[in-house]
Amino acid sequence: MLMSTSLLALMAPAAQAAPNTIVSLTFDDGNADHVAAAAKINSLGMPGTFFVPSGFLNVPNYMSSAQVQALYTAGNEVGGHTVTHADLTQVGADEAKRQVCNDRANLTALGIPVTSFAYPFASINAQAEQIVQDCGYNSGRGLGDLESHIAGTTGFGFAEDMPPADPFVTRAHDQVDSTWTLANLQDLVTKSVNNGGGWVQYTFHHVGNTTPTAVSDPLTISDALFNEFADWLAAEKTAGRVDVQTVNQVIGGPAKALVAGPDAPAAQTTGNLIKNPSLETPGSNGSTVPKCWQTGGFGTNTPTFTRVAGHMGTLTASQQVQLAGYADGDAKLLPYMDLGECAPSAIGGHSYKVSVWYKSDANSQFVVYYRSGTGAWQNLTWSPWIAPSANWAQATWDTGALPADATAISVGLALFSNGTLTTDDYELYDIAGVKSFSDVATSNQFYKEISWLSNNQITTGYPDGTFRPLAQINRDAMAAFLYRLSGSPAVPANAPTFSDVGPGNPFYNEIRWLASTGITTGYPDGTFRPLAPVNRDAMAAFLYRLSGKPAISATAPTFPDVAANNQFYNEIRWLASTGITTGYPDGTFKPVQEINRDAMGAFMYRYNLNFPKGM
C-alpha cells in the first residue's frame, strides 16, 4: 500500500533547529600551555582561535612555529595579535602598522591564512581600528563589552550580534582569570541561549600551571576547570543548544592580500642610539616609566619602579627600582623593545658600547637583548657584575658582536637581589662609528668628555686625526659646538649676519643660527670676531642663553673674583648652581681666562647632563 507524500512528511522526524548561540574559544598571546588546551577541545570536536604575537614564537614559555602550524593543520584558526603585543593606542601610526601588518605577514609565512585579529590589552582607538582593516584583517576583537559576573558589566548584553555591527571591534566578555568558577564560565552560554542567542567569545590566556609565567599570572585557569568546562560545552553542542566555531567561521570572508608595514628606521652608526637617554620625557597617561622605556624582569621578587630626582639633581629625572622579597630572577629598565619607534636600531655583527650613571646598594649587571629580522626579541648576554656605589658612578661595557640577523638592540642595568638601583643618562654607541683622537690618551682628565663629544658628532677633530685638547677654542668653533649640541637645527633664512663673517666662513650658518636664537648678539660694532678666543665668562653666558635664560636662585654660589658688577655675574652664578662648573680649587672662577678645547668639552658634557634633549 502506498502512502501519500503528505503522510510521509508527517511521519518523518522534525529537522532540528539551528542553535541560536555560537561560541568561539579564543586564546591570547601564544603561550606554550595552549598546545594542551587545543588538544583537549579538538578531542571533543571543537576548534579554537589562537591569537599569536609572532615575535613571541620560539621563545621559552611560548609556542614554537611548528606548534602553531600544527594547530592550524588540526583545524584551529591562528589569528594576529601584533608582533610584540604592543598597545596600539600608545605608539605612533608607523609603529602600529609595523606591529599589525608584519605580524600577519610573519604568520602567513608559516603557511597559515590569517584573517582575525585581537587587540592587545583590548586597547582600541579609531586609528588602531583603521590600521587593522588596512593590514588586511577581516575582524578585530575587543574585551569587556558584554555582561558577566564581573562588576560593572550589568546591562551590556549577553552576546554579540551576528553579524556584528562593527566587525573590527567585536564585543566579547571579560578575559577569563583565576577567579572564574565553572558556573561563571557556563553562565555566558546559558544566558545567551535563554536571551535570544548571539555570539559568545571566551578569552583564555594561561591554561594550567605548566610554565613559570603561568604560575604567577592572575590570568591563569587550572587544567581541571578548563577540562570540566570543555566537557560541559561539548555536551551542550551535542544537545544542539550551541555550536562552537572559530572567529573566521563566524565572520567569514577569504584571506586578503598581505600589506607590508612601513620600514623600520635605518640603523645609524654614529651618535647616541638611545631615545630619551636621560629619561626626561615621561610616559603617557601618567606612567611612571619614561617614554621609549619599559620595565622588565622575571622570577620570584617584588619590584617597585619610581621616577626620582636625576643624576645632576632636581633639574633632571632618573629611574629607581627597589627589589624586595627576592628569591630569584631580576628587575630592570630597558629601551622599549618594539619594531622601530623606540628600540635602537642595530647592525648584525657590530659591537656596541653602553654606559649609564647609577647608584646602587647591591650588585647589578648589564643585560642585552636583540631583535631578529622577524621582530622577535631574544636575550643575548650579560655583563660581569657591577659593584654597588653609594654615589653616582658611571658604568661602561662593550656588548660584543651581535648575531648576524640582529636589527635592533635593547640594553639595561639589572638588579638581581634585594636592594635599590637608580639609573640615569644612558649612552649606546656603535663601536664601528666611534672615533678616537691620537692626542687624547685614556689618561687625559677629560678623556670621557672628549669621547662623548666625538661619539655624538659635536666634534670631528682635525683632518690629521687630532683633537688638540690644549688649543684655545675660538668663537666660531664655539658656535659650531653649540649648534651640533642642539641637534643641528634648520637655520632661518632671515638669520642675522655679521660684517666679519661671510658665506665663505666654515661656520657661517652655525654663527647665523647662534645669532637667530639670541645666544649671541655680537659686538656693538656689528662684528662677531669669529677667530677671537672664548673666555670663561663668555662661555657661561652662551650656555645660560642656550638653556633659555632660566631663573637664578638667590642662593646660587659666588666666586671671590667675580664681582656683582661683572657683566656676566648672574650667568656665572647660574653655571655654578647647576654643577656645570665648580671653579678652581682656590675658590676662584677666573672669568677672563681663555678656554681650551678639552675644558670646553667638559663644560658641554656637564651641560648635556643637566639639560638633555628629551626625545
XYZ file of C-alpha atoms in Angstrom:
615
model
C 0.000 0.000 0.000
C 1.415 3.386 -0.980
C 1.332 6.352 1.419
C 0.775 9.888 0.268
C 3.655 12.345 0.268
C 1.916 14.487 2.882
C 1.558 11.499 5.233
C 5.244 10.641 4.820
C 6.123 14.174 5.746
C 4.061 13.942 8.915
C 5.780 10.706 9.966
C 9.382 11.940 9.295
C 11.379 13.268 12.277
C 11.335 17.055 12.570
C 14.546 18.835 11.447
C 16.498 20.206 14.415
C 16.587 23.999 14.519
C 19.993 25.624 14.258
C 21.290 26.727 17.658
C 20.792 30.404 18.452
C 24.169 30.746 20.184
C 27.608 30.391 18.568
C 30.614 30.028 20.880
C 34.213 30.863 19.954
C 37.037 29.700 22.219
C 39.895 32.170 21.800
C 43.381 32.041 23.315
C 45.703 35.054 23.537
C 49.486 35.517 23.493
C 50.799 32.236 22.046
C 51.544 30.678 25.438
C 53.035 27.177 25.400
C 50.207 25.792 27.535
C 47.790 26.438 24.666
C 49.021 23.255 22.974
C 47.428 21.061 25.644
C 44.284 23.221 25.702
C 43.937 22.800 21.940
C 44.353 19.044 22.212
C 41.534 18.915 24.766
C 38.951 20.875 22.773
C 39.939 19.244 19.479
C 39.420 15.806 21.024
C 35.842 16.893 21.716
C 35.291 18.055 18.141
C 35.605 21.765 18.938
C 38.068 24.173 17.252
C 39.748 27.195 18.817
C 41.110 30.542 17.630
C 44.656 31.276 18.796
C 45.790 34.915 18.647
C 49.581 34.784 18.384
C 52.182 37.588 18.637
C 54.654 36.284 16.063
C 57.574 37.882 17.901
C 56.942 35.501 20.814
C 57.310 32.331 18.732
C 60.189 30.003 19.602
C 60.832 31.883 22.861
C 60.836 29.955 26.173
C 57.316 29.506 27.618
C 55.712 30.300 24.251
C 54.759 28.089 21.322
C 57.170 27.230 18.555
C 56.474 27.897 14.898
C 55.962 24.161 14.380
C 53.373 24.013 17.174
C 51.416 26.901 15.664
C 51.476 25.223 12.261
C 50.215 22.013 13.889
C 47.327 23.911 15.486
C 46.230 25.159 12.081
C 46.609 21.730 10.487
C 44.370 20.277 13.221
C 41.533 22.584 12.189
C 42.094 25.501 14.546
C 42.391 29.139 13.494
C 45.517 31.235 14.035
C 44.979 34.998 14.301
C 47.137 38.105 14.688
C 47.953 39.866 17.963
C 50.778 42.254 16.850
C 54.425 41.211 16.672
C 55.385 42.145 20.247
C 51.983 42.527 21.957
C 52.090 46.318 21.539
C 49.462 48.692 22.879
C 48.344 50.217 19.589
C 46.964 53.354 21.231
C 50.325 54.238 22.780
C 52.531 54.086 19.671
C 52.757 56.159 16.511
C 50.956 55.238 13.309
C 54.048 53.779 11.611
C 54.888 51.575 14.583
C 51.264 50.419 14.822
C 51.255 49.483 11.141
C 54.503 47.559 11.531
C 53.084 45.703 14.517
C 49.785 44.748 12.865
C 50.821 44.196 9.239
C 54.118 42.451 9.953
C 52.519 40.074 12.443
C 50.095 38.929 9.766
C 52.954 38.573 7.264
C 55.047 36.525 9.719
C 52.201 34.108 10.440
C 51.267 33.840 6.766
C 54.880 32.884 6.014
C 54.231 29.747 8.092
C 51.612 28.682 5.548
C 48.671 29.920 7.631
C 45.905 32.159 6.225
C 45.306 34.922 8.777
C 42.013 36.826 8.854
C 41.221 37.571 12.531
C 42.899 39.977 14.956
C 42.721 40.629 18.711
C 43.782 44.000 20.159
C 46.461 43.612 22.863
C 45.181 44.863 26.230
C 41.829 45.428 24.429
C 43.277 48.885 23.746
C 41.455 50.366 20.765
C 41.004 53.734 19.112
C 39.886 54.842 15.656
C 43.433 54.797 14.294
C 44.110 51.269 15.535
C 40.828 50.009 14.131
C 41.595 51.503 10.713
C 45.101 50.029 10.693
C 43.765 46.536 11.432
C 41.423 46.916 8.485
C 44.157 48.368 6.238
C 46.502 45.461 7.045
C 44.005 43.029 5.532
C 42.229 41.539 8.522
C 38.521 40.746 8.399
C 37.829 41.407 12.077
C 39.249 42.682 15.361
C 38.222 41.511 18.848
C 37.789 43.715 21.888
C 37.177 42.674 25.522
C 34.893 43.514 28.412
C 31.950 44.650 26.304
C 29.368 42.021 27.382
C 27.709 41.091 30.665
C 29.317 38.580 33.011
C 29.849 38.241 36.747
C 32.493 40.997 36.547
C 31.354 44.122 38.371
C 30.242 46.952 36.142
C 29.142 44.835 33.177
C 25.447 44.574 34.043
C 23.295 45.668 31.146
C 25.974 45.258 28.499
C 24.051 42.457 26.769
C 24.738 38.723 26.836
C 26.142 38.161 23.340
C 27.473 39.894 20.257
C 25.169 40.280 17.272
C 25.617 38.065 14.231
C 26.830 39.644 12.085
C 28.489 42.218 14.405
C 27.638 45.865 13.896
C 31.376 46.608 13.699
C 33.470 43.569 12.708
C 36.653 45.473 13.598
C 35.627 45.922 17.240
C 33.659 42.783 18.013
C 32.214 42.628 21.503
C 33.462 39.955 23.883
C 33.189 39.167 27.578
C 35.988 39.942 30.017
C 39.043 37.714 29.811
C 38.968 34.609 31.964
C 41.185 34.716 35.036
C 41.939 32.664 38.141
C 38.835 33.934 39.975
C 36.380 32.405 37.499
C 34.360 29.345 38.523
C 32.689 26.695 36.404
C 29.346 28.433 36.987
C 30.801 31.747 35.781
C 32.017 30.074 32.584
C 28.729 28.266 31.977
C 26.644 31.378 32.605
C 27.968 33.104 29.484
C 26.442 30.354 27.327
C 23.228 29.706 29.225
C 22.328 33.382 29.498
C 22.898 33.826 25.778
C 20.788 30.749 24.945
C 17.982 31.956 27.224
C 18.015 35.544 25.962
C 17.780 35.283 22.222
C 21.245 33.952 21.420
C 24.148 35.532 19.606
C 27.935 35.157 19.520
C 29.871 34.380 22.723
C 33.675 34.764 22.616
C 35.694 33.331 25.508
C 39.241 34.685 26.015
C 41.800 32.466 27.751
C 45.442 33.282 28.442
C 47.121 30.574 30.526
C 45.589 27.124 30.919
C 47.326 25.146 33.660
C 50.394 25.980 35.740
C 52.855 24.346 33.361
C 55.202 27.307 32.862
C 56.855 29.754 35.300
C 54.918 32.667 33.780
C 51.593 30.887 34.277
C 52.228 30.244 37.972
C 52.455 33.965 38.756
C 49.941 35.217 36.188
C 46.428 36.022 37.501
C 45.112 35.290 34.002
C 45.570 31.543 34.592
C 42.802 28.941 34.704
C 43.533 25.457 36.042
C 43.623 22.426 33.766
C 40.888 20.797 35.813
C 38.497 23.729 35.490
C 39.221 24.183 31.795
C 38.678 20.489 31.059
C 35.440 20.415 33.056
C 34.145 23.420 31.168
C 35.210 21.972 27.793
C 33.362 18.705 28.544
C 30.236 20.651 29.518
C 30.400 22.827 26.390
C 30.825 19.774 24.162
C 27.685 18.277 25.717
C 25.796 21.497 25.021
C 26.984 21.303 21.432
C 25.883 17.673 21.122
C 22.472 18.588 22.524
C 22.125 21.189 19.782
C 21.870 24.161 22.112
C 25.093 25.786 20.851
C 27.628 25.477 18.099
C 31.373 26.061 18.510
C 33.146 27.861 15.668
C 36.340 29.788 15.047
C 36.201 33.552 14.707
C 36.809 33.240 10.991
C 33.876 30.843 10.622
C 31.609 33.398 12.294
C 32.864 36.455 10.409
C 33.527 34.794 7.063
C 35.478 36.119 4.120
C 38.666 34.981 2.403
C 42.207 35.843 3.432
C 43.147 39.127 1.766
C 46.442 40.081 0.156
C 49.298 40.873 2.508
C 50.120 44.503 3.255
C 53.660 45.433 4.290
C 54.202 47.686 7.282
C 56.482 50.742 6.984
C 60.207 50.059 7.046
C 61.924 50.478 10.392
C 64.375 53.391 10.646
C 67.780 52.580 9.178
C 70.470 51.772 11.709
C 72.843 54.644 12.457
C 76.477 54.132 13.304
C 77.154 57.488 14.958
C 75.719 59.320 17.931
C 73.880 58.068 20.990
C 71.420 55.454 19.719
C 69.105 55.560 22.739
C 65.959 57.667 22.530
C 65.102 59.691 25.637
C 68.503 58.701 27.099
C 68.218 60.904 30.177
C 64.666 59.705 30.919
C 63.341 63.266 30.806
C 60.279 62.682 28.627
C 57.643 60.962 30.784
C 55.473 58.125 29.585
C 51.886 58.728 28.581
C 48.802 58.525 30.778
C 50.699 59.243 33.985
C 53.059 56.291 33.591
C 55.993 56.171 35.997
C 58.102 54.694 33.182
C 59.759 57.212 30.794
C 58.737 57.359 27.134
C 60.518 54.780 24.971
C 61.410 52.685 28.034
C 59.865 49.606 29.620
C 60.263 47.678 32.832
C 61.397 44.070 32.677
C 62.196 41.190 34.930
C 61.492 37.588 35.801
C 61.436 35.200 38.708
C 60.058 35.461 42.220
C 60.559 39.000 43.550
C 58.626 42.241 44.009
C 59.988 45.258 42.086
C 58.799 48.840 42.538
C 59.722 51.370 39.847
C 59.731 55.077 40.717
C 60.616 58.306 38.916
C 63.038 60.238 41.162
C 65.429 63.214 41.022
C 68.155 62.759 38.474
C 71.878 62.376 38.265
C 72.512 66.134 38.252
C 69.966 66.997 40.933
C 66.389 68.221 40.819
C 66.713 69.590 37.283
C 66.514 66.119 35.781
C 64.762 62.805 36.349
C 66.081 59.296 36.831
C 64.502 55.888 37.345
C 64.733 53.859 40.520
C 63.882 50.222 41.110
C 63.537 48.774 44.598
C 63.534 44.989 44.817
C 62.024 43.146 47.774
C 61.019 39.575 48.545
C 63.796 38.295 46.313
C 64.042 34.550 45.677
C 65.331 34.531 42.106
C 65.222 36.465 38.828
C 65.819 40.187 38.357
C 64.239 43.583 37.603
C 65.448 46.183 35.103
C 64.670 49.208 32.950
C 65.168 48.712 29.199
C 64.769 50.686 25.976
C 61.337 49.675 24.673
C 61.541 46.513 22.606
C 59.416 47.397 19.588
C 59.811 47.370 15.792
C 61.465 50.735 15.279
C 59.759 53.646 17.023
C 61.836 53.435 20.201
C 64.224 50.484 20.038
C 67.772 51.451 18.990
C 68.372 50.052 15.508
C 71.483 47.905 15.197
C 73.604 46.094 12.637
C 74.323 42.377 12.824
C 77.957 41.647 13.612
C 78.596 45.089 15.143
C 79.611 45.607 18.761
C 78.146 48.318 20.973
C 79.421 50.372 23.900
C 76.885 51.078 26.624
C 77.245 53.350 29.633
C 74.933 54.563 32.373
C 75.165 56.632 35.524
C 73.944 54.713 38.543
C 73.689 54.446 42.320
C 73.079 51.110 43.996
C 73.379 49.326 47.316
C 73.643 45.923 45.619
C 75.413 44.319 42.680
C 73.941 44.849 39.218
C 74.842 43.924 35.635
C 74.060 44.887 32.067
C 71.706 42.635 30.116
C 71.437 42.701 26.317
C 68.517 41.762 24.064
C 68.448 41.855 20.277
C 65.691 41.862 17.676
C 65.768 39.441 14.741
C 64.504 40.114 11.232
C 61.030 38.800 12.091
C 60.690 41.197 15.028
C 61.321 38.603 17.731
C 63.341 39.797 20.749
C 65.794 37.426 22.436
C 68.170 37.621 25.372
C 71.784 37.687 24.163
C 74.229 38.106 27.015
C 75.061 39.545 30.429
C 77.979 41.663 31.620
C 80.178 40.955 34.625
C 78.786 42.191 37.919
C 78.956 45.910 38.632
C 79.815 46.822 42.214
C 77.470 48.916 44.379
C 78.120 52.650 44.630
C 76.634 54.988 47.228
C 77.388 57.985 44.991
C 76.697 58.469 41.312
C 79.149 56.457 39.224
C 79.336 55.643 35.519
C 79.333 52.021 34.401
C 80.592 51.211 30.895
C 80.705 47.922 28.985
C 81.152 46.575 25.458
C 78.427 44.154 24.374
C 80.480 42.135 21.905
C 79.263 41.383 18.392
C 75.529 40.997 17.811
C 74.223 37.973 15.862
C 74.191 38.320 12.083
C 70.401 38.670 11.899
C 70.176 41.400 14.570
C 68.230 44.520 13.575
C 67.935 46.298 16.937
C 69.346 46.229 20.456
C 67.998 46.870 23.953
C 70.348 47.006 26.924
C 69.810 47.978 30.541
C 71.126 47.547 34.056
C 69.533 44.717 36.055
C 69.188 44.343 39.829
C 69.234 40.703 40.958
C 68.919 40.843 44.749
C 67.006 42.820 47.341
C 68.114 46.439 47.168
C 67.770 49.732 45.341
C 69.198 50.726 41.951
C 68.864 54.206 40.413
C 69.923 54.868 36.810
C 70.141 57.900 34.529
C 71.865 59.313 31.427
C 72.219 56.247 29.235
C 74.522 56.111 26.222
C 74.798 53.476 23.500
C 77.238 53.736 20.598
C 78.081 51.544 17.640
C 81.786 50.927 18.195
C 82.315 50.971 14.427
C 81.276 54.634 14.447
C 83.280 55.696 17.500
C 86.249 57.923 16.685
C 89.259 58.338 18.953
C 91.941 61.010 18.726
C 95.649 60.305 18.537
C 96.459 63.099 21.005
C 93.830 62.254 23.658
C 95.027 59.370 25.807
C 92.728 57.453 28.120
C 94.657 59.057 31.000
C 93.579 62.551 29.919
C 91.462 64.100 32.685
C 88.767 64.902 30.105
C 89.037 61.714 28.026
C 85.440 60.709 28.824
C 84.072 64.140 27.962
C 86.039 64.446 24.717
C 84.969 60.929 23.703
C 81.372 61.960 24.323
C 81.822 64.981 22.049
C 83.139 62.715 19.314
C 80.560 59.953 19.794
C 77.750 62.483 19.413
C 79.356 64.217 16.419
C 79.675 67.500 18.249
C 83.288 67.460 17.162
C 85.080 65.606 14.386
C 88.515 66.850 15.366
C 91.096 67.894 12.831
C 91.887 66.231 9.473
C 95.107 64.805 10.887
C 93.165 62.766 13.485
C 93.934 65.029 16.436
C 91.662 66.935 18.797
C 94.268 69.383 20.118
C 92.862 69.438 23.648
C 95.073 72.277 24.914
C 94.389 74.602 21.987
C 92.171 77.590 22.707
C 88.647 77.424 21.361
C 87.606 80.286 19.115
C 84.188 81.894 18.930
C 83.326 80.342 15.556
C 84.173 76.834 16.791
C 82.131 77.505 19.919
C 79.161 78.355 17.687
C 79.621 75.067 15.837
C 79.760 73.067 19.077
C 76.575 74.674 20.421
C 74.794 74.214 17.092
C 75.600 70.492 16.970
C 74.769 70.054 20.655
C 71.313 71.426 19.786
C 70.811 68.800 17.098
C 71.946 70.855 14.068
C 68.568 72.609 13.603
C 67.455 74.383 10.445
C 68.881 77.885 10.120
C 66.216 80.557 9.434
C 66.579 82.234 6.052
C 66.419 85.624 7.779
C 69.021 84.775 10.413
C 71.285 87.750 11.224
C 74.695 88.140 9.635
C 77.847 89.882 10.804
C 80.126 92.140 8.840
C 83.161 89.950 9.513
C 81.503 86.570 8.851
C 80.953 85.909 5.172
C 79.462 82.836 3.420
C 82.979 81.521 2.948
C 83.495 81.107 6.686
C 83.395 77.362 7.522
C 80.934 78.081 10.351
C 78.854 80.744 8.580
C 75.495 79.031 9.109
C 76.311 77.940 12.661
C 77.128 81.540 13.607
C 73.931 82.823 11.942
C 71.924 80.208 13.901
C 73.612 81.342 17.121
C 72.508 84.891 16.400
C 68.973 83.863 15.400
C 68.442 82.227 18.813
C 69.718 85.226 20.768
C 72.608 83.215 22.204
C 74.897 85.856 20.746
C 74.287 89.438 19.690
C 77.846 90.041 18.555
C 79.766 93.218 19.367
C 78.399 96.780 19.282
C 80.272 97.453 16.029
C 78.315 94.704 14.233
C 81.108 92.141 14.220
C 81.237 88.630 15.638
C 85.047 88.235 15.746
C 84.993 84.539 14.839
C 88.671 83.900 15.498
C 88.757 85.543 18.915
C 89.202 83.089 21.795
C 86.322 82.357 24.158
C 86.758 83.417 27.768
C 85.203 81.548 30.671
C 82.720 84.311 31.470
C 81.507 84.438 27.836
C 81.171 80.676 27.826
C 78.899 80.940 30.900
C 76.743 83.463 29.063
C 76.495 81.277 25.945
C 75.361 78.220 27.925
C 72.951 80.254 30.043
C 71.245 81.618 26.949
C 71.245 78.190 25.306
C 69.281 76.855 28.282
C 66.614 79.530 27.846
C 67.771 82.047 30.469
C 66.280 80.263 33.489
C 65.655 81.948 36.827
C 68.740 82.108 39.029
C 68.465 81.045 42.646
C 69.188 83.666 45.262
C 71.454 81.104 46.931
C 73.489 80.390 43.788
C 77.222 80.212 44.540
C 79.523 83.196 44.072
C 83.244 83.472 43.421
C 85.633 85.982 45.036
C 86.991 87.041 41.627
C 83.550 87.617 40.069
C 82.129 90.877 41.388
C 78.454 91.757 41.239
C 79.215 94.359 38.566
C 80.742 91.771 36.239
C 78.631 91.787 33.073
C 78.169 88.021 33.355
C 77.868 87.845 37.160
C 74.465 86.118 37.168
C 75.314 83.802 34.281
C 78.403 82.587 36.154
C 76.384 82.059 39.355
C 73.833 80.055 37.351
C 76.631 77.926 35.880
C 77.854 77.126 39.384
C 74.339 76.393 40.672
C 73.917 73.660 38.047
C 77.221 71.963 38.794
C 78.492 72.612 35.274
C 81.376 74.393 36.948
C 82.808 74.168 40.442
C 85.520 76.734 39.814
C 89.152 76.190 40.717
C 90.491 74.581 43.915
C 91.370 78.034 45.294
C 87.693 79.057 45.077
C 88.060 81.337 42.059
C 86.351 81.195 38.648
C 88.934 83.141 36.576
C 86.331 84.735 34.302
C 88.653 86.253 31.693
C 90.804 83.177 31.263
C 90.620 81.704 27.770
C 89.143 78.214 27.476
C 90.947 75.243 25.999
C 89.155 72.726 23.799
C 89.295 69.974 26.416
C 87.729 72.175 29.109
C 85.060 73.267 26.642
C 84.271 69.599 26.071
C 83.862 69.120 29.811
C 81.510 72.105 30.111
C 79.332 70.857 27.254
C 79.258 67.314 28.622
C 78.050 68.561 32.012
C 75.585 70.910 30.355
C 74.041 67.969 28.499
C 73.664 66.025 31.743
C 71.720 68.949 33.201
C 69.703 69.847 30.119
C 69.493 66.784 27.893
C 67.421 66.755 24.766
C 64.245 64.768 25.539
C 63.434 62.633 22.503
